[in-house]
mmCIF file of C-alpha atoms in Angstrom:
data_model
loop_
_atom_site.group_PDB
_atom_site.id
_atom_site.type_symbol
_atom_site.label_atom_id
_atom_site.label_comp_id
_atom_site.label_asym_id
_atom_site.label_seq_id
_atom_site.Cartn_x
_atom_site.Cartn_y
_atom_site.Cartn_z
ATOM 1 C CA MET D 158 2.292 5.559 0.606
ATOM 2 C CA ALA D 159 -0.411 4.244 -2.162
ATOM 3 C CA SER D 160 -0.033 7.662 -4.062
ATOM 4 C CA LEU D 161 4.196 7.205 -4.092
ATOM 5 C CA GLY D 162 3.680 3.706 -5.377
ATOM 6 C CA LEU D 163 1.281 4.770 -8.167
ATOM 7 C CA GLY D 164 3.514 7.807 -8.933
ATOM 8 C CA LEU D 165 6.551 5.445 -9.354
ATOM 9 C CA PHE D 166 4.444 2.972 -11.397
ATOM 10 C CA VAL D 167 3.038 5.811 -13.718
ATOM 11 C CA ALA D 168 6.634 7.207 -14.329
ATOM 12 C CA LEU D 169 8.172 3.821 -14.887
ATOM 13 C CA PRO D 170 9.169 3.774 -18.689
ATOM 14 C CA ARG D 171 8.801 -0.142 -18.914
ATOM 15 C CA LYS D 172 6.058 -1.332 -16.910
ATOM 16 C CA ARG D 173 6.262 -5.146 -17.844
ATOM 17 C CA THR D 174 9.388 -5.644 -15.695
ATOM 18 C CA LYS D 175 10.071 -7.088 -12.258
ATOM 19 C CA THR D 176 10.049 -3.442 -10.955
ATOM 20 C CA GLY D 177 6.630 -2.762 -12.330
ATOM 21 C CA ALA D 178 5.261 -6.059 -11.045
ATOM 22 C CA LEU D 179 6.379 -5.226 -7.835
ATOM 23 C CA LEU D 180 5.030 -1.685 -7.745
ATOM 24 C CA ALA D 181 1.656 -3.062 -9.082
ATOM 25 C CA LEU D 182 1.461 -5.675 -6.330
ATOM 26 C CA ALA D 183 2.312 -3.067 -3.655
ATOM 27 C CA ILE D 184 -0.249 -0.762 -4.989
ATOM 28 C CA VAL D 185 -2.928 -3.525 -5.135
ATOM 29 C CA GLY D 186 -2.246 -4.532 -1.539
ATOM 30 C CA MET D 187 -2.468 -1.188 -0.257
ATOM 31 C CA CYS D 188 -5.464 -0.162 -1.959
ATOM 32 C CA GLY D 189 -7.143 -3.503 -0.720
ATOM 33 C CA ALA D 190 -6.186 -2.844 2.878
ATOM 34 C CA LEU D 191 -7.794 0.593 2.571
ATOM 35 C CA LEU D 192 -10.686 -0.846 0.989
ATOM 36 C CA LEU D 193 -11.289 -3.160 4.005
ATOM 37 C CA THR D 194 -10.853 -0.287 6.290
ATOM 38 C CA VAL D 195 -14.241 0.983 5.072
ATOM 39 C CA MET D 196 -12.797 4.582 5.239
ATOM 40 C CA ARG D 197 -14.780 6.611 2.774
ATOM 41 C CA ALA D 198 -12.784 9.779 3.122
ATOM 42 C CA SER D 199 -9.435 8.166 2.793
ATOM 43 C CA GLY D 200 -10.748 6.141 -0.128
ATOM 44 C CA GLY D 201 -12.184 9.137 -2.037
ATOM 45 C CA ALA D 202 -8.953 10.965 -1.366
ATOM 46 C CA LEU D 203 -6.901 8.250 -2.795
ATOM 47 C CA LEU D 204 -9.182 8.093 -5.906
ATOM 48 C CA VAL D 205 -8.752 11.987 -6.279
ATOM 49 C CA SER D 206 -4.820 11.463 -5.854
ATOM 50 C CA ALA D 207 -4.930 8.779 -8.350
ATOM 51 C CA VAL D 208 -6.717 10.646 -11.047
ATOM 52 C CA LEU D 209 -4.384 13.561 -10.525
ATOM 53 C CA ILE D 210 -1.219 11.347 -10.785
ATOM 54 C CA ALA D 211 -2.505 9.506 -13.921
ATOM 55 C CA SER D 212 -3.647 12.866 -15.667
ATOM 56 C CA PHE D 213 0.114 14.000 -15.356
ATOM 57 C CA GLY D 214 1.748 10.871 -16.272
ATOM 58 C CA LEU D 215 -0.366 8.872 -18.659
ATOM 59 C CA SER D 216 -1.637 9.442 -22.273
ATOM 60 C CA ARG D 217 -5.385 10.023 -22.868
ATOM 61 C CA ARG D 218 -5.665 6.314 -24.081
ATOM 62 C CA ALA D 219 -4.114 5.145 -21.010
ATOM 63 C CA LEU D 220 -6.444 7.079 -18.900
ATOM 64 C CA ILE D 221 -9.384 5.760 -20.497
ATOM 65 C CA VAL D 222 -8.184 2.197 -19.996
ATOM 66 C CA VAL D 223 -7.268 2.838 -16.175
ATOM 67 C CA GLY D 224 -10.710 4.752 -15.758
ATOM 68 C CA ALA D 225 -12.354 1.547 -17.101
ATOM 69 C CA CYS D 226 -10.599 -0.680 -14.575
ATOM 70 C CA ALA D 227 -11.159 1.537 -11.849
ATOM 71 C CA LEU D 228 -14.918 1.522 -11.996
ATOM 72 C CA PRO D 229 -15.251 -2.098 -10.761
ATOM 73 C CA LEU D 230 -13.132 -1.257 -7.808
ATOM 74 C CA ILE D 231 -15.372 1.681 -6.924
ATOM 75 C CA VAL D 232 -18.442 -0.479 -7.064
ATOM 76 C CA ALA D 233 -16.738 -3.175 -5.119
ATOM 77 C CA GLY D 234 -15.808 -0.534 -2.616
ATOM 78 C CA LEU D 235 -19.387 0.731 -2.265
ATOM 79 C CA PHE D 236 -20.499 -2.990 -2.022
ATOM 80 C CA VAL D 237 -18.031 -3.578 1.021
ATOM 81 C CA LEU D 238 -19.180 -0.235 2.579
ATOM 82 C CA HIS D 239 -22.945 -1.322 2.479
ATOM 83 C CA GLN D 240 -22.136 -4.719 3.797
ATOM 84 C CA LYS D 241 -19.992 -3.850 6.697
ATOM 85 C CA ARG D 242 -21.790 -0.686 7.997
ATOM 86 C CA GLN D 243 -25.238 -1.073 6.310
ATOM 87 C CA VAL D 244 -25.104 2.587 5.077
ATOM 88 C CA GLY D 245 -24.396 4.574 1.823
ATOM 89 C CA PHE D 246 -21.506 6.606 0.920
ATOM 90 C CA LEU D 247 -23.240 9.779 2.251
ATOM 91 C CA ASP D 248 -25.889 8.720 4.685
ATOM 92 C CA GLN D 249 -27.003 10.906 7.287
ATOM 93 C CA LYS D 250 -28.369 7.860 9.351
ATOM 94 C CA ASP D 251 -24.433 6.803 9.775
ATOM 95 C CA ASP D 252 -23.263 7.459 13.246
ATOM 96 C CA SER D 253 -19.919 8.303 11.919
ATOM 97 C CA ILE D 254 -21.299 11.194 9.858
ATOM 98 C CA VAL D 255 -23.541 12.168 12.783
ATOM 99 C CA TRP D 256 -20.639 11.900 15.235
ATOM 100 C CA ARG D 257 -18.443 14.199 13.094
ATOM 101 C CA GLU D 258 -21.141 16.875 12.480
ATOM 102 C CA THR D 259 -21.730 17.304 16.010
ATOM 103 C CA VAL D 260 -18.089 17.256 17.176
ATOM 104 C CA GLN D 261 -17.129 19.736 14.440
ATOM 105 C CA LYS D 262 -20.168 22.025 15.385
ATOM 106 C CA GLU D 263 -19.104 22.059 18.817
ATOM 107 C CA GLY D 264 -15.730 22.737 18.208
ATOM 108 C CA LEU D 265 -16.471 25.699 15.947
ATOM 109 C CA GLN D 266 -18.814 27.032 18.480
ATOM 110 C CA LEU D 267 -15.724 26.900 20.946
ATOM 111 C CA LEU D 268 -13.472 28.354 18.496
ATOM 112 C CA VAL D 269 -15.641 31.581 18.163
ATOM 113 C CA SER D 270 -16.877 32.062 21.450
ATOM 114 C CA ASN D 271 -13.759 33.893 22.513
ATOM 115 C CA PRO D 272 -11.596 36.378 20.541
ATOM 116 C CA ARG D 273 -8.445 34.669 22.353
ATOM 117 C CA HIS D 274 -9.401 31.381 21.100
ATOM 118 C CA LEU D 275 -9.477 32.828 17.408
ATOM 119 C CA LEU D 276 -6.157 34.355 17.938
ATOM 120 C CA ILE D 277 -4.007 31.781 19.895
ATOM 121 C CA GLY D 278 -6.393 28.675 20.421
ATOM 122 C CA VAL D 279 -7.453 26.947 23.424
ATOM 123 C CA GLY D 280 -3.952 25.510 23.842
ATOM 124 C CA MET D 281 -2.475 22.075 22.317
ATOM 125 C CA ASP D 282 -4.004 19.108 23.854
ATOM 126 C CA SER D 283 -5.974 20.945 26.280
ATOM 127 C CA ILE D 284 -9.103 19.792 25.135
ATOM 128 C CA LYS D 285 -8.246 16.329 26.366
ATOM 129 C CA ALA D 286 -7.205 17.826 30.058
ATOM 130 C CA HIS D 287 -10.192 20.444 30.205
ATOM 131 C CA TRP D 288 -12.919 19.049 28.271
ATOM 132 C CA ARG D 289 -15.223 18.663 31.391
ATOM 133 C CA GLU D 290 -14.913 22.524 32.174
ATOM 134 C CA GLU D 291 -16.800 23.081 28.823
ATOM 135 C CA ASN D 292 -20.055 21.637 30.199
ATOM 136 C CA GLY D 293 -20.382 18.890 27.836
ATOM 137 C CA ARG D 294 -19.940 20.994 24.810
ATOM 138 C CA ILE D 295 -16.943 19.199 23.531
ATOM 139 C CA PRO D 296 -16.107 15.673 23.761
ATOM 140 C CA MET D 297 -12.382 14.354 24.967
ATOM 141 C CA GLY D 298 -10.662 13.653 21.767
ATOM 142 C CA HIS D 299 -10.252 15.714 18.529
ATOM 143 C CA MET D 300 -12.392 17.450 16.068
ATOM 144 C CA HIS D 301 -11.938 14.961 13.249
ATOM 145 C CA SER D 302 -10.585 17.865 11.124
ATOM 146 C CA ASP D 303 -7.128 18.940 10.518
ATOM 147 C CA TYR D 304 -8.141 22.557 9.917
ATOM 148 C CA LEU D 305 -10.505 22.828 12.663
ATOM 149 C CA GLN D 306 -8.131 20.985 15.149
ATOM 150 C CA ILE D 307 -5.187 23.351 14.214
ATOM 151 C CA ALA D 308 -7.419 26.585 14.427
ATOM 152 C CA LEU D 309 -9.089 25.565 17.849
ATOM 153 C CA GLU D 310 -5.693 24.444 19.561
ATOM 154 C CA ARG D 311 -3.369 27.100 17.997
ATOM 155 C CA GLY D 312 -5.529 29.726 16.626
ATOM 156 C CA VAL D 313 -6.572 30.937 13.085
ATOM 157 C CA PRO D 314 -3.194 32.688 12.276
ATOM 158 C CA THR D 315 -1.491 29.424 13.077
ATOM 159 C CA LEU D 316 -3.862 27.606 10.543
ATOM 160 C CA ILE D 317 -3.285 30.437 8.002
ATOM 161 C CA ALA D 318 0.471 29.947 8.503
ATOM 162 C CA TRP D 319 0.014 26.051 7.922
ATOM 163 C CA LEU D 320 -1.895 26.529 4.980
ATOM 164 C CA PHE D 321 0.691 29.019 3.328
ATOM 165 C CA LEU D 322 3.354 26.386 3.995
ATOM 166 C CA MET D 323 1.385 23.670 2.452
ATOM 167 C CA TYR D 324 0.834 26.023 -0.470
ATOM 168 C CA LEU D 325 4.594 26.613 -0.938
ATOM 169 C CA TYR D 326 5.245 22.859 -0.606
ATOM 170 C CA ALA D 327 2.574 22.244 -3.529
ATOM 171 C CA ARG D 328 4.156 25.105 -5.674
ATOM 172 C CA THR D 329 7.570 23.556 -5.415
ATOM 173 C CA LEU D 330 6.293 19.945 -6.431
ATOM 174 C CA TRP D 331 4.264 21.509 -9.362
ATOM 175 C CA ARG D 332 7.406 23.323 -10.616
ATOM 176 C CA THR D 333 9.744 20.457 -10.052
ATOM 177 C CA ARG D 334 7.205 18.183 -11.817
ATOM 178 C CA ARG D 335 7.970 20.215 -15.003
ATOM 179 C CA SER D 336 11.702 20.457 -14.673
ATOM 180 C CA VAL D 337 12.610 16.660 -13.992
ATOM 181 C CA PRO D 338 14.088 15.163 -16.891
ATOM 182 C CA GLY D 339 12.306 12.669 -18.745
ATOM 183 C CA ASP D 340 14.653 9.835 -18.462
ATOM 184 C CA HIS D 341 14.810 10.441 -14.645
ATOM 185 C CA TRP D 342 11.649 8.122 -13.876
ATOM 186 C CA LEU D 343 12.315 7.614 -10.093
ATOM 187 C CA GLU D 344 12.587 11.140 -9.371
ATOM 188 C CA LYS D 345 9.529 11.946 -11.507
ATOM 189 C CA GLY D 346 7.709 9.238 -9.683
ATOM 190 C CA ILE D 347 8.619 10.590 -6.431
ATOM 191 C CA VAL D 348 7.388 14.197 -7.254
ATOM 192 C CA LEU D 349 4.075 12.698 -8.843
ATOM 193 C CA GLY D 350 3.325 10.636 -5.805
ATOM 194 C CA ALA D 351 4.315 13.470 -3.285
ATOM 195 C CA LEU D 352 1.795 15.802 -5.344
ATOM 196 C CA GLY D 353 -1.028 13.254 -5.515
ATOM 197 C CA GLY D 354 -0.444 12.418 -1.718
ATOM 198 C CA LEU D 355 -0.558 15.902 -0.767
ATOM 199 C CA VAL D 356 -3.746 16.566 -2.405
ATOM 200 C CA GLY D 357 -5.253 13.274 -0.925
ATOM 201 C CA PHE D 358 -3.845 14.315 2.600
ATOM 202 C CA MET D 359 -5.350 17.635 2.340
ATOM 203 C CA LEU D 360 -8.747 16.465 1.078
ATOM 204 C CA SER D 361 -8.971 13.648 3.758
ATOM 205 C CA GLY D 362 -8.013 16.222 6.585
ATOM 206 C CA VAL D 363 -11.558 17.871 5.981
ATOM 207 C CA VAL D 364 -13.108 15.137 7.982
ATOM 208 C CA HIS D 365 -10.019 13.102 9.578
ATOM 209 C CA TYR D 366 -7.372 14.613 11.933
ATOM 210 C CA ASN D 367 -4.407 13.295 10.163
ATOM 211 C CA TRP D 368 -2.047 15.263 12.242
ATOM 212 C CA GLY D 369 -3.006 13.369 15.326
ATOM 213 C CA ASP D 370 -1.810 10.217 13.960
ATOM 214 C CA SER D 371 2.129 10.012 14.289
ATOM 215 C CA GLU D 372 2.474 7.174 11.521
ATOM 216 C CA VAL D 373 0.664 9.405 9.014
ATOM 217 C CA VAL D 374 2.534 12.360 9.690
ATOM 218 C CA MET D 375 5.782 10.470 9.848
ATOM 219 C CA ILE D 376 5.047 9.037 6.224
ATOM 220 C CA PHE D 377 3.963 12.463 5.215
ATOM 221 C CA TYR D 378 7.154 13.940 6.199
ATOM 222 C CA LEU D 379 9.304 11.149 4.795
ATOM 223 C CA ILE D 380 7.727 11.760 1.339
ATOM 224 C CA MET D 381 7.978 15.412 1.735
ATOM 225 C CA GLY D 382 11.719 15.064 2.345
ATOM 226 C CA LEU D 383 12.216 12.764 -0.576
ATOM 227 C CA SER D 384 10.564 15.030 -2.930
ATOM 228 C CA LEU D 385 12.301 18.256 -1.721
ATOM 229 C CA VAL D 386 15.650 16.298 -2.314
ATOM 230 C CA VAL D 387 14.642 15.861 -5.768
ATOM 231 C CA ALA D 388 13.539 19.369 -6.020
ATOM 232 C CA HIS D 389 17.020 20.542 -4.872
ATOM 233 C CA GLN D 390 18.761 18.236 -7.397
ATOM 234 C CA CYS D 391 16.646 19.642 -10.136
ATOM 235 C CA GLN D 392 17.390 23.296 -9.071
ATOM 236 C CA TYR D 393 21.159 22.950 -8.789
ATOM 237 C CA GLY D 394 21.912 20.147 -11.284
ATOM 238 C CA GLU D 395 22.772 17.694 -8.884
ATOM 239 C CA ARG D 396 22.340 13.828 -9.438
#
């Protein structure tokens, strides 16, 4: 949602308006809420998403100004992280990092332990039901990774198919971004936000199981639907 808001704000032709003020307020609120969660991967993914959106929608001069304004926010985020968790951004002593490394190592071992697991996986949600049968090699829960979770539960072919679908979606957004008329700022903002959000979603999915959170997936599909409507309008000249 923060990426969508940023995409709309960047595409807005006149930013010193009530619409611009509301979008800016929404972006600040969402970024502040994310900052307070102290989730490094999500924050880093949003930063990459913001850079991508800004690079497509702003001039070089505006990019420099935005970059200068973003530096204090990054420093503030690192400060909050240190104060809340008493760890650095990539601290091997952090329990969260150690836990993810342990879980993903065990999950990968389970995946390659049987050819059937590689082909069709161990079954959706079967880890929660049969985790004790693995003799402590796997915890009751998830793998803290979209990619590993999909491969482990559904098989590597399913992971490849899912990645291909995400590639097709990204290609559609990329082509639509170039075909949206310049005066249609709302459509342009939706596509920019969807493209940046997709990149952030895929990046954070390396160490987060985003597909296991129904609210996150619902928002992802909502933005996908909006962007595909824009793509359809651009392709067939509808408005």
